[in-house]
Amino acid sequence: RKLNEPLLGLTTAAQNIVNADQTNYQETLPVPDTPDEVHNLSIEFNRLLQSLNQQVLRNRQFVSDASHELRTPIAGIRGHVALVQRHGRDHPEIIPDSLTAIDGESLKMQHLIESLLQLSRMDQAELQRSNVDLVSVISKGVAQLQPQVSQTIRLQVPAHAEAYVNADSVDQILSALVMNAHKYSAADSVIDVVLLETGPRVTLMVSDNGVGIPDDEKPKVFDRFYRVDSSRSKKVAGTGLGLAIVQKIVELNNGDVTIADNKPRGTRFVVTLPGKNENVI
Ligand code: ADP
């Protein structure tokens, strides 16, 4: 009976949560003082509930943010369509400008949708990892990126560095960080890409001499849709999803990404990846 009563209490409380018409995603189960087993069980159940509830709330916020972000370009497109419908016949000179605007807004939507799809696919992704020659992958990546940016990319790599990662992931991380460095720094400045062997791990650093990221914003820039100082960012094309994707890819590779200040100015992204796996050929 000592076990039965508190267990019955838990069962009833759980049923009440399931059958409730409304949920505020805050519900918890009662935690009886004794016996220890049931006390501990209900604490663990509550932790599970809390973690699932937080996930639901995060997903909800994500859908709401995504809809909001898609609404802006759609409104722009519809505005221009209405303008052309109303005045296009009498003032055909407005048509080319409207077409350019519609083209730009639909491109924005395309980028946004592609990034959203990539993020959602990564929720179920399991990456194929192998020992990858990072010196080669990073050098080739930089050679491909250099023609796409006005800044000079300075590359510094050791003679040899292998990491146990997915090679496409490394390309994606490098490209996202270099393109951000490009977007948020002066056109004639220098971007440094440095690869280091740090003990059992390998470190990739991408540094720029640009606008920098204030300390209190550093953790936030990895959040989906977050952009520093929207007025400033608005001038630079972007979705606010790039770094969320970078963080996800880095985590899928068992790595870690942090932000530091570059001296005397600018930002440094530091990505640490697992080194060569000796158990794999
Ligand atoms: P996006 O660049 O599309 O806005 P990201 O997720 O790549 O989205 O970056 C989020 C925000 O972080 C950017 O809007 C910008 O404010 C800031 N940021 C990212 N990289 C840099 C950088 N190298 N220097 C300064 N700010 C940056």
PDB file of C-alpha atoms and ligand atoms in Angstrom:
ATOM      1  CA  ARG A   1       0.000   0.000   0.000  1.00  0.00           C
ATOM      2  CA  LYS A   2       2.964   2.230   0.708  1.00  0.00           C
ATOM      3  CA  LEU A   3       3.796   2.136  -3.029  1.00  0.00           C
ATOM      4  CA  ASN A   4       0.287   1.893  -4.386  1.00  0.00           C
ATOM      5  CA  GLU A   5      -1.170   5.109  -3.028  1.00  0.00           C
ATOM      6  CA  PRO A   6       1.490   7.508  -4.325  1.00  0.00           C
ATOM      7  CA  LEU A   7       1.577   5.614  -7.649  1.00  0.00           C
ATOM      8  CA  LEU A   8      -2.204   5.956  -7.971  1.00  0.00           C
ATOM      9  CA  GLY A   9      -1.808   9.673  -7.260  1.00  0.00           C
ATOM     10  CA  LEU A  10       0.720   9.964 -10.083  1.00  0.00           C
ATOM     11  CA  THR A  11      -1.489   8.014 -12.481  1.00  0.00           C
ATOM     12  CA  THR A  12      -4.499  10.221 -11.780  1.00  0.00           C
ATOM     13  CA  ALA A  13      -2.446  13.405 -12.140  1.00  0.00           C
ATOM     14  CA  ALA A  14      -1.004  12.152 -15.457  1.00  0.00           C
ATOM     15  CA  GLN A  15      -4.498  11.270 -16.730  1.00  0.00           C
ATOM     16  CA  ASN A  16      -5.768  14.719 -15.758  1.00  0.00           C
ATOM     17  CA  ILE A  17      -3.010  16.341 -17.797  1.00  0.00           C
ATOM     18  CA  VAL A  18      -3.768  14.140 -20.821  1.00  0.00           C
ATOM     19  CA  ASN A  19      -7.513  14.737 -20.615  1.00  0.00           C
ATOM     20  CA  ALA A  20      -7.355  18.466 -19.952  1.00  0.00           C
ATOM     21  CA  ASP A  21      -8.973  20.622 -22.671  1.00  0.00           C
ATOM     22  CA  GLN A  22      -6.162  23.118 -22.567  1.00  0.00           C
ATOM     23  CA  THR A  23      -2.485  22.876 -21.786  1.00  0.00           C
ATOM     24  CA  ASN A  24      -0.165  25.701 -20.864  1.00  0.00           C
ATOM     25  CA  TYR A  25       2.901  23.437 -21.189  1.00  0.00           C
ATOM     26  CA  GLN A  26       3.717  24.144 -17.524  1.00  0.00           C
ATOM     27  CA  GLU A  27       1.992  21.145 -15.937  1.00  0.00           C
ATOM     28  CA  THR A  28       3.867  19.045 -13.399  1.00  0.00           C
ATOM     29  CA  LEU A  29       3.087  15.829 -11.545  1.00  0.00           C
ATOM     30  CA  PRO A  30       2.833  15.843  -7.739  1.00  0.00           C
ATOM     31  CA  VAL A  31       6.028  14.707  -5.988  1.00  0.00           C
ATOM     32  CA  PRO A  32       5.249  12.586  -2.900  1.00  0.00           C
ATOM     33  CA  ASP A  33       7.811  12.751  -0.058  1.00  0.00           C
ATOM     34  CA  THR A  34       7.856   8.995   0.396  1.00  0.00           C
ATOM     35  CA  PRO A  35       8.676   6.320  -0.618  1.00  0.00           C
ATOM     36  CA  ASP A  36      11.996   7.296  -2.199  1.00  0.00           C
ATOM     37  CA  GLU A  37      11.375   5.287  -5.384  1.00  0.00           C
ATOM     38  CA  VAL A  38       8.151   7.120  -6.219  1.00  0.00           C
ATOM     39  CA  HIS A  39       9.602  10.452  -5.107  1.00  0.00           C
ATOM     40  CA  ASN A  40      12.543   9.997  -7.511  1.00  0.00           C
ATOM     41  CA  LEU A  41      10.333   8.643 -10.285  1.00  0.00           C
ATOM     42  CA  SER A  42       8.043  11.676 -10.175  1.00  0.00           C
ATOM     43  CA  ILE A  43      11.014  14.058 -10.182  1.00  0.00           C
ATOM     44  CA  GLU A  44      12.339  12.322 -13.306  1.00  0.00           C
ATOM     45  CA  PHE A  45       8.891  12.380 -14.928  1.00  0.00           C
ATOM     46  CA  ASN A  46       8.704  16.111 -14.286  1.00  0.00           C
ATOM     47  CA  ARG A  47      12.087  16.658 -15.860  1.00  0.00           C
ATOM     48  CA  LEU A  48      10.965  14.688 -18.895  1.00  0.00           C
ATOM     49  CA  LEU A  49       7.722  16.700 -19.064  1.00  0.00           C
ATOM     50  CA  GLN A  50       9.613  19.963 -18.775  1.00  0.00           C
ATOM     51  CA  SER A  51      12.053  19.022 -21.522  1.00  0.00           C
ATOM     52  CA  LEU A  52       9.266  17.922 -23.910  1.00  0.00           C
ATOM     53  CA  ASN A  53       7.231  21.038 -23.115  1.00  0.00           C
ATOM     54  CA  GLN A  54      10.193  23.288 -23.826  1.00  0.00           C
ATOM     55  CA  GLN A  55      10.667  21.530 -27.156  1.00  0.00           C
ATOM     56  CA  VAL A  56       7.003  22.092 -28.062  1.00  0.00           C
ATOM     57  CA  LEU A  57       7.254  25.770 -27.114  1.00  0.00           C
ATOM     58  CA  ARG A  58      10.475  26.177 -29.124  1.00  0.00           C
ATOM     59  CA  ASN A  59       8.873  24.562 -32.176  1.00  0.00           C
ATOM     60  CA  ARG A  60       5.852  26.818 -31.830  1.00  0.00           C
ATOM     61  CA  GLN A  61       8.031  29.903 -31.638  1.00  0.00           C
ATOM     62  CA  PHE A  62       9.969  28.671 -34.675  1.00  0.00           C
ATOM     63  CA  VAL A  63       6.823  28.243 -36.789  1.00  0.00           C
ATOM     64  CA  SER A  64       5.608  31.662 -35.691  1.00  0.00           C
ATOM     65  CA  ASP A  65       8.975  33.319 -36.510  1.00  0.00           C
ATOM     66  CA  ALA A  66       9.190  31.541 -39.866  1.00  0.00           C
ATOM     67  CA  SER A  67       5.666  32.650 -40.836  1.00  0.00           C
ATOM     68  CA  HIS A  68       6.465  36.189 -39.789  1.00  0.00           C
ATOM     69  CA  GLU A  69       9.670  36.251 -41.854  1.00  0.00           C
ATOM     70  CA  LEU A  70       7.852  34.869 -44.916  1.00  0.00           C
ATOM     71  CA  ARG A  71       5.069  37.411 -44.597  1.00  0.00           C
ATOM     72  CA  THR A  72       7.343  40.375 -45.309  1.00  0.00           C
ATOM     73  CA  PRO A  73       8.553  39.320 -48.786  1.00  0.00           C
ATOM     74  CA  ILE A  74       5.046  38.092 -49.699  1.00  0.00           C
ATOM     75  CA  ALA A  75       3.614  41.487 -48.764  1.00  0.00           C
ATOM     76  CA  GLY A  76       6.273  43.113 -50.968  1.00  0.00           C
ATOM     77  CA  ILE A  77       5.428  40.887 -53.927  1.00  0.00           C
ATOM     78  CA  ARG A  78       1.679  41.430 -53.587  1.00  0.00           C
ATOM     79  CA  GLY A  79       2.201  45.166 -53.280  1.00  0.00           C
ATOM     80  CA  HIS A  80       4.065  45.306 -56.568  1.00  0.00           C
ATOM     81  CA  VAL A  81       1.575  43.039 -58.337  1.00  0.00           C
ATOM     82  CA  ALA A  82      -1.253  45.342 -57.205  1.00  0.00           C
ATOM     83  CA  LEU A  83       0.707  48.379 -58.386  1.00  0.00           C
ATOM     84  CA  VAL A  84       1.250  46.922 -61.856  1.00  0.00           C
ATOM     85  CA  GLN A  85      -2.385  45.807 -62.103  1.00  0.00           C
ATOM     86  CA  ARG A  86      -3.596  49.279 -61.233  1.00  0.00           C
ATOM     87  CA  HIS A  87      -1.133  51.487 -63.108  1.00  0.00           C
ATOM     88  CA  GLY A  88       0.773  49.200 -65.476  1.00  0.00           C
ATOM     89  CA  ARG A  89      -1.402  49.951 -68.496  1.00  0.00           C
ATOM     90  CA  ASP A  90      -1.170  53.768 -68.231  1.00  0.00           C
ATOM     91  CA  HIS A  91       2.397  53.842 -66.865  1.00  0.00           C
ATOM     92  CA  PRO A  92       4.273  50.868 -68.312  1.00  0.00           C
ATOM     93  CA  GLU A  93       7.570  52.501 -67.222  1.00  0.00           C
ATOM     94  CA  ILE A  94       6.908  51.250 -63.650  1.00  0.00           C
ATOM     95  CA  ILE A  95       6.906  47.605 -64.744  1.00  0.00           C
ATOM     96  CA  PRO A  96      10.672  46.945 -64.895  1.00  0.00           C
ATOM     97  CA  ASP A  97      11.213  48.339 -61.353  1.00  0.00           C
ATOM     98  CA  SER A  98       8.363  46.258 -59.990  1.00  0.00           C
ATOM     99  CA  LEU A  99       9.698  43.139 -61.698  1.00  0.00           C
ATOM    100  CA  THR A 100      13.134  43.761 -60.132  1.00  0.00           C
ATOM    101  CA  ALA A 101      11.541  44.166 -56.712  1.00  0.00           C
ATOM    102  CA  ILE A 102       9.439  41.003 -57.146  1.00  0.00           C
ATOM    103  CA  ASP A 103      12.539  39.134 -58.271  1.00  0.00           C
ATOM    104  CA  GLY A 104      14.457  40.294 -55.165  1.00  0.00           C
ATOM    105  CA  GLU A 105      11.648  39.436 -52.748  1.00  0.00           C
ATOM    106  CA  SER A 106      11.083  36.000 -54.272  1.00  0.00           C
ATOM    107  CA  LEU A 107      14.826  35.297 -54.056  1.00  0.00           C
ATOM    108  CA  LYS A 108      14.710  36.233 -50.353  1.00  0.00           C
ATOM    109  CA  MET A 109      11.873  33.742 -49.898  1.00  0.00           C
ATOM    110  CA  GLN A 110      13.789  31.087 -51.767  1.00  0.00           C
ATOM    111  CA  HIS A 111      16.830  31.513 -49.477  1.00  0.00           C
ATOM    112  CA  LEU A 112      14.638  31.483 -46.414  1.00  0.00           C
ATOM    113  CA  ILE A 113      12.783  28.329 -47.462  1.00  0.00           C
ATOM    114  CA  GLU A 114      16.009  26.534 -48.393  1.00  0.00           C
ATOM    115  CA  SER A 115      17.527  27.394 -44.999  1.00  0.00           C
ATOM    116  CA  LEU A 116      14.372  26.307 -43.174  1.00  0.00           C
ATOM    117  CA  LEU A 117      14.356  22.994 -45.029  1.00  0.00           C
ATOM    118  CA  GLN A 118      18.016  22.464 -44.249  1.00  0.00           C
ATOM    119  CA  LEU A 119      17.418  23.121 -40.548  1.00  0.00           C
ATOM    120  CA  SER A 120      14.460  20.764 -40.388  1.00  0.00           C
ATOM    121  CA  ARG A 121      16.311  17.999 -42.281  1.00  0.00           C
ATOM    122  CA  MET A 122      19.187  18.297 -39.824  1.00  0.00           C
ATOM    123  CA  ASP A 123      16.857  17.438 -36.957  1.00  0.00           C
ATOM    124  CA  GLN A 124      16.848  13.840 -38.190  1.00  0.00           C
ATOM    125  CA  ALA A 125      20.253  13.849 -39.823  1.00  0.00           C
ATOM    126  CA  GLU A 126      22.966  11.377 -39.054  1.00  0.00           C
ATOM    127  CA  LEU A 127      26.186  12.258 -40.749  1.00  0.00           C
ATOM    128  CA  GLN A 128      28.667   9.937 -42.377  1.00  0.00           C
ATOM    129  CA  ARG A 129      31.981  10.794 -40.760  1.00  0.00           C
ATOM    130  CA  SER A 130      35.479   9.706 -41.683  1.00  0.00           C
ATOM    131  CA  ASN A 131      39.062  10.858 -41.213  1.00  0.00           C
ATOM    132  CA  VAL A 132      39.249  13.926 -43.420  1.00  0.00           C
ATOM    133  CA  ASP A 133      42.368  15.772 -44.605  1.00  0.00           C
ATOM    134  CA  LEU A 134      41.354  19.220 -43.357  1.00  0.00           C
ATOM    135  CA  VAL A 135      44.342  21.001 -44.886  1.00  0.00           C
ATOM    136  CA  SER A 136      43.168  19.945 -48.325  1.00  0.00           C
ATOM    137  CA  VAL A 137      39.446  20.601 -47.723  1.00  0.00           C
ATOM    138  CA  ILE A 138      40.054  24.054 -46.203  1.00  0.00           C
ATOM    139  CA  SER A 139      42.595  25.067 -48.883  1.00  0.00           C
ATOM    140  CA  LYS A 140      40.234  24.045 -51.701  1.00  0.00           C
ATOM    141  CA  GLY A 141      37.321  25.771 -49.937  1.00  0.00           C
ATOM    142  CA  VAL A 142      39.250  29.023 -49.581  1.00  0.00           C
ATOM    143  CA  ALA A 143      40.305  28.887 -53.261  1.00  0.00           C
ATOM    144  CA  GLN A 144      36.628  28.570 -54.228  1.00  0.00           C
ATOM    145  CA  LEU A 145      35.473  31.337 -51.904  1.00  0.00           C
ATOM    146  CA  GLN A 146      38.151  33.921 -52.781  1.00  0.00           C
ATOM    147  CA  PRO A 147      36.576  34.935 -56.147  1.00  0.00           C
ATOM    148  CA  GLN A 148      33.213  35.428 -54.402  1.00  0.00           C
ATOM    149  CA  VAL A 149      34.440  38.020 -51.881  1.00  0.00           C
ATOM    150  CA  SER A 150      36.115  41.395 -52.247  1.00  0.00           C
ATOM    151  CA  GLN A 151      38.288  40.915 -49.152  1.00  0.00           C
ATOM    152  CA  THR A 152      41.641  39.130 -49.250  1.00  0.00           C
ATOM    153  CA  ILE A 153      41.444  35.731 -47.568  1.00  0.00           C
ATOM    154  CA  ARG A 154      44.705  34.935 -45.765  1.00  0.00           C
ATOM    155  CA  LEU A 155      45.095  31.200 -45.200  1.00  0.00           C
ATOM    156  CA  GLN A 156      47.312  29.632 -42.547  1.00  0.00           C
ATOM    157  CA  VAL A 157      47.384  25.849 -42.232  1.00  0.00           C
ATOM    158  CA  PRO A 158      49.751  23.359 -40.616  1.00  0.00           C
ATOM    159  CA  ALA A 159      51.602  20.778 -42.741  1.00  0.00           C
ATOM    160  CA  HIS A 160      49.052  18.169 -41.785  1.00  0.00           C
ATOM    161  CA  ALA A 161      45.737  18.048 -39.896  1.00  0.00           C
ATOM    162  CA  GLU A 162      43.095  15.355 -39.944  1.00  0.00           C
ATOM    163  CA  ALA A 163      39.678  15.460 -38.312  1.00  0.00           C
ATOM    164  CA  TYR A 164      36.985  12.826 -37.838  1.00  0.00           C
ATOM    165  CA  VAL A 165      34.155  14.718 -39.550  1.00  0.00           C
ATOM    166  CA  ASN A 166      31.941  14.911 -42.601  1.00  0.00           C
ATOM    167  CA  ALA A 167      33.858  16.680 -45.389  1.00  0.00           C
ATOM    168  CA  ASP A 168      30.750  18.442 -46.803  1.00  0.00           C
ATOM    169  CA  SER A 169      30.046  19.816 -43.328  1.00  0.00           C
ATOM    170  CA  VAL A 170      33.487  21.417 -43.200  1.00  0.00           C
ATOM    171  CA  ASP A 171      32.830  23.072 -46.573  1.00  0.00           C
ATOM    172  CA  GLN A 172      29.493  24.403 -45.364  1.00  0.00           C
ATOM    173  CA  ILE A 173      30.887  25.739 -42.079  1.00  0.00           C
ATOM    174  CA  LEU A 174      33.816  27.440 -43.815  1.00  0.00           C
ATOM    175  CA  SER A 175      31.623  28.948 -46.504  1.00  0.00           C
ATOM    176  CA  ALA A 176      29.017  30.298 -44.032  1.00  0.00           C
ATOM    177  CA  LEU A 177      31.660  31.857 -41.765  1.00  0.00           C
ATOM    178  CA  VAL A 178      33.683  33.387 -44.612  1.00  0.00           C
ATOM    179  CA  MET A 179      30.538  34.792 -46.286  1.00  0.00           C
ATOM    180  CA  ASN A 180      29.495  36.341 -42.943  1.00  0.00           C
ATOM    181  CA  ALA A 181      32.987  37.807 -42.493  1.00  0.00           C
ATOM    182  CA  HIS A 182      32.577  39.210 -46.002  1.00  0.00           C
ATOM    183  CA  LYS A 183      29.127  40.660 -45.302  1.00  0.00           C
ATOM    184  CA  TYR A 184      30.002  42.322 -42.011  1.00  0.00           C
ATOM    185  CA  SER A 185      33.410  43.867 -42.805  1.00  0.00           C
ATOM    186  CA  ALA A 186      34.849  46.505 -45.139  1.00  0.00           C
ATOM    187  CA  ALA A 187      35.220  45.485 -48.778  1.00  0.00           C
ATOM    188  CA  ASP A 188      39.000  45.988 -48.801  1.00  0.00           C
ATOM    189  CA  SER A 189      39.820  44.364 -45.446  1.00  0.00           C
ATOM    190  CA  VAL A 190      41.437  40.987 -44.720  1.00  0.00           C
ATOM    191  CA  ILE A 191      39.740  37.750 -43.628  1.00  0.00           C
ATOM    192  CA  ASP A 192      41.976  35.265 -41.821  1.00  0.00           C
ATOM    193  CA  VAL A 193      41.326  31.539 -42.046  1.00  0.00           C
ATOM    194  CA  VAL A 194      43.558  29.627 -39.639  1.00  0.00           C
ATOM    195  CA  LEU A 195      43.703  25.888 -39.019  1.00  0.00           C
ATOM    196  CA  LEU A 196      45.464  24.596 -35.890  1.00  0.00           C
ATOM    197  CA  GLU A 197      46.043  21.194 -34.373  1.00  0.00           C
ATOM    198  CA  THR A 198      45.130  21.601 -30.710  1.00  0.00           C
ATOM    199  CA  GLY A 199      45.881  18.369 -28.866  1.00  0.00           C
ATOM    200  CA  PRO A 200      43.405  15.684 -29.861  1.00  0.00           C
ATOM    201  CA  ARG A 201      41.201  18.240 -31.562  1.00  0.00           C
ATOM    202  CA  VAL A 202      41.502  20.509 -34.583  1.00  0.00           C
ATOM    203  CA  THR A 203      40.584  24.185 -34.496  1.00  0.00           C
ATOM    204  CA  LEU A 204      39.354  26.280 -37.410  1.00  0.00           C
ATOM    205  CA  MET A 205      39.292  30.040 -36.914  1.00  0.00           C
ATOM    206  CA  VAL A 206      37.702  32.589 -39.235  1.00  0.00           C
ATOM    207  CA  SER A 207      38.499  36.191 -38.254  1.00  0.00           C
ATOM    208  CA  ASP A 208      37.486  39.477 -39.809  1.00  0.00           C
ATOM    209  CA  ASN A 209      38.160  43.169 -39.153  1.00  0.00           C
ATOM    210  CA  GLY A 210      34.525  44.180 -39.432  1.00  0.00           C
ATOM    211  CA  VAL A 211      31.785  45.626 -37.250  1.00  0.00           C
ATOM    212  CA  GLY A 212      32.206  43.055 -34.468  1.00  0.00           C
ATOM    213  CA  ILE A 213      29.503  41.541 -32.241  1.00  0.00           C
ATOM    214  CA  PRO A 214      28.862  43.088 -28.771  1.00  0.00           C
ATOM    215  CA  ASP A 215      29.417  40.653 -25.854  1.00  0.00           C
ATOM    216  CA  ASP A 216      25.761  40.488 -24.843  1.00  0.00           C
ATOM    217  CA  GLU A 217      24.761  39.612 -28.424  1.00  0.00           C
ATOM    218  CA  LYS A 218      27.353  36.869 -28.916  1.00  0.00           C
ATOM    219  CA  PRO A 219      25.281  33.971 -27.521  1.00  0.00           C
ATOM    220  CA  LYS A 220      22.143  35.203 -29.275  1.00  0.00           C
ATOM    221  CA  VAL A 221      23.457  35.226 -32.846  1.00  0.00           C
ATOM    222  CA  PHE A 222      23.191  31.420 -32.948  1.00  0.00           C
ATOM    223  CA  ASP A 223      19.426  31.656 -32.332  1.00  0.00           C
ATOM    224  CA  ARG A 224      17.221  31.118 -35.335  1.00  0.00           C
ATOM    225  CA  PHE A 225      16.293  34.421 -37.025  1.00  0.00           C
ATOM    226  CA  TYR A 226      18.378  36.535 -34.641  1.00  0.00           C
ATOM    227  CA  ARG A 227      20.205  39.451 -36.285  1.00  0.00           C
ATOM    228  CA  VAL A 228      22.225  42.043 -34.370  1.00  0.00           C
ATOM    229  CA  ASP A 229      20.728  45.536 -34.450  1.00  0.00           C
ATOM    230  CA  SER A 230      18.116  44.921 -37.112  1.00  0.00           C
ATOM    231  CA  SER A 231      18.496  48.390 -38.638  1.00  0.00           C
ATOM    232  CA  ARG A 232      22.157  47.700 -39.358  1.00  0.00           C
ATOM    233  CA  SER A 233      21.581  44.123 -40.440  1.00  0.00           C
ATOM    234  CA  LYS A 234      18.642  45.047 -42.649  1.00  0.00           C
ATOM    235  CA  LYS A 235      21.066  46.826 -44.979  1.00  0.00           C
ATOM    236  CA  VAL A 236      22.908  43.532 -45.415  1.00  0.00           C
ATOM    237  CA  ALA A 237      20.964  40.699 -47.025  1.00  0.00           C
ATOM    238  CA  GLY A 238      20.416  37.707 -44.753  1.00  0.00           C
ATOM    239  CA  THR A 239      17.927  35.493 -43.007  1.00  0.00           C
ATOM    240  CA  GLY A 240      19.377  35.190 -39.505  1.00  0.00           C
ATOM    241  CA  LEU A 241      19.475  31.414 -40.013  1.00  0.00           C
ATOM    242  CA  GLY A 242      23.101  31.006 -41.180  1.00  0.00           C
ATOM    243  CA  LEU A 243      24.700  30.691 -37.754  1.00  0.00           C
ATOM    244  CA  ALA A 244      21.884  28.472 -36.420  1.00  0.00           C
ATOM    245  CA  ILE A 245      22.719  26.110 -39.292  1.00  0.00           C
ATOM    246  CA  VAL A 246      26.467  26.366 -38.591  1.00  0.00           C
ATOM    247  CA  GLN A 247      25.925  25.511 -34.921  1.00  0.00           C
ATOM    248  CA  LYS A 248      23.739  22.528 -35.821  1.00  0.00           C
ATOM    249  CA  ILE A 249      26.278  21.184 -38.345  1.00  0.00           C
ATOM    250  CA  VAL A 250      29.139  21.640 -35.879  1.00  0.00           C
ATOM    251  CA  GLU A 251      27.186  19.770 -33.184  1.00  0.00           C
ATOM    252  CA  LEU A 252      26.342  16.922 -35.585  1.00  0.00           C
ATOM    253  CA  ASN A 253      30.100  16.543 -36.045  1.00  0.00           C
ATOM    254  CA  ASN A 254      30.688  16.472 -32.279  1.00  0.00           C
ATOM    255  CA  GLY A 255      32.346  19.851 -32.467  1.00  0.00           C
ATOM    256  CA  ASP A 256      31.928  23.170 -30.779  1.00  0.00           C
ATOM    257  CA  VAL A 257      31.656  26.770 -32.026  1.00  0.00           C
ATOM    258  CA  THR A 258      32.334  29.959 -30.067  1.00  0.00           C
ATOM    259  CA  ILE A 259      32.743  33.657 -30.806  1.00  0.00           C
ATOM    260  CA  ALA A 260      35.579  35.906 -29.679  1.00  0.00           C
ATOM    261  CA  ASP A 261      36.609  39.465 -30.514  1.00  0.00           C
ATOM    262  CA  ASN A 262      39.295  39.875 -33.123  1.00  0.00           C
ATOM    263  CA  LYS A 263      42.020  42.387 -32.213  1.00  0.00           C
ATOM    264  CA  PRO A 264      41.996  45.335 -32.741  1.00  0.00           C
ATOM    265  CA  ARG A 265      38.517  44.975 -34.255  1.00  0.00           C
ATOM    266  CA  GLY A 266      36.135  42.516 -35.796  1.00  0.00           C
ATOM    267  CA  THR A 267      34.946  39.032 -34.955  1.00  0.00           C
ATOM    268  CA  ARG A 268      36.601  35.634 -34.644  1.00  0.00           C
ATOM    269  CA  PHE A 269      34.609  32.412 -34.963  1.00  0.00           C
ATOM    270  CA  VAL A 270      36.390  29.452 -33.385  1.00  0.00           C
ATOM    271  CA  VAL A 271      35.263  25.969 -34.447  1.00  0.00           C
ATOM    272  CA  THR A 272      36.734  22.969 -32.646  1.00  0.00           C
ATOM    273  CA  LEU A 273      36.382  19.570 -34.301  1.00  0.00           C
ATOM    274  CA  PRO A 274      37.310  16.079 -33.159  1.00  0.00           C
ATOM    275  CA  GLY A 275      40.755  15.016 -34.389  1.00  0.00           C
ATOM    276  CA  LYS A 276      41.643  11.902 -36.344  1.00  0.00           C
ATOM    277  CA  ASN A 277      39.913   8.732 -35.140  1.00  0.00           C
ATOM    278  CA  GLU A 278      42.680   6.151 -34.758  1.00  0.00           C
ATOM    279  CA  ASN A 279      40.177   3.290 -34.759  1.00  0.00           C
ATOM    280  CA  VAL A 280      39.061   4.072 -38.290  1.00  0.00           C
ATOM    281  CA  ILE A 281      41.115   3.457 -41.409  1.00  0.00           C
TER     282      ILE A 281
HETATM  283  P1  ADP B   1      22.448  36.566 -41.390  1.00  0.00           P
HETATM  284  O1  ADP B   1      23.873  36.894 -41.731  1.00  0.00           O
HETATM  285  O2  ADP B   1      21.715  35.918 -42.520  1.00  0.00           O
HETATM  286  O3  ADP B   1      21.714  37.700 -40.776  1.00  0.00           O
HETATM  287  P2  ADP B   1      23.496  34.671 -39.436  1.00  0.00           P
HETATM  288  O4  ADP B   1      22.761  33.668 -38.626  1.00  0.00           O
HETATM  289  O5  ADP B   1      24.584  34.181 -40.329  1.00  0.00           O
HETATM  290  O6  ADP B   1      22.402  35.441 -40.245  1.00  0.00           O
HETATM  291  O7  ADP B   1      24.079  35.754 -38.449  1.00  0.00           O
HETATM  292  C1  ADP B   1      23.248  36.303 -37.439  1.00  0.00           C
HETATM  293  C2  ADP B   1      23.683  37.714 -37.102  1.00  0.00           C
HETATM  294  O8  ADP B   1      24.978  37.679 -36.470  1.00  0.00           O
HETATM  295  C3  ADP B   1      23.873  38.613 -38.322  1.00  0.00           C
HETATM  296  O9  ADP B   1      22.650  39.218 -38.720  1.00  0.00           O
HETATM  297  C4  ADP B   1      24.882  39.635 -37.810  1.00  0.00           C
HETATM  298  O10 ADP B   1      24.192  40.632 -37.082  1.00  0.00           O
HETATM  299  C5  ADP B   1      25.733  38.828 -36.827  1.00  0.00           C
HETATM  300  N1  ADP B   1      27.004  38.347 -37.443  1.00  0.00           N
HETATM  301  C6  ADP B   1      27.255  37.130 -37.980  1.00  0.00           C
HETATM  302  N2  ADP B   1      28.528  37.038 -38.423  1.00  0.00           N
HETATM  303  C7  ADP B   1      29.119  38.217 -38.138  1.00  0.00           C
HETATM  304  C8  ADP B   1      30.432  38.772 -38.337  1.00  0.00           C
HETATM  305  N3  ADP B   1      31.404  38.050 -38.905  1.00  0.00           N
HETATM  306  N4  ADP B   1      30.665  40.026 -37.890  1.00  0.00           N
HETATM  307  C9  ADP B   1      29.685  40.750 -37.305  1.00  0.00           C
HETATM  308  N5  ADP B   1      28.426  40.313 -37.097  1.00  0.00           N
HETATM  309  C10 ADP B   1      28.133  39.064 -37.508  1.00  0.00           C
END
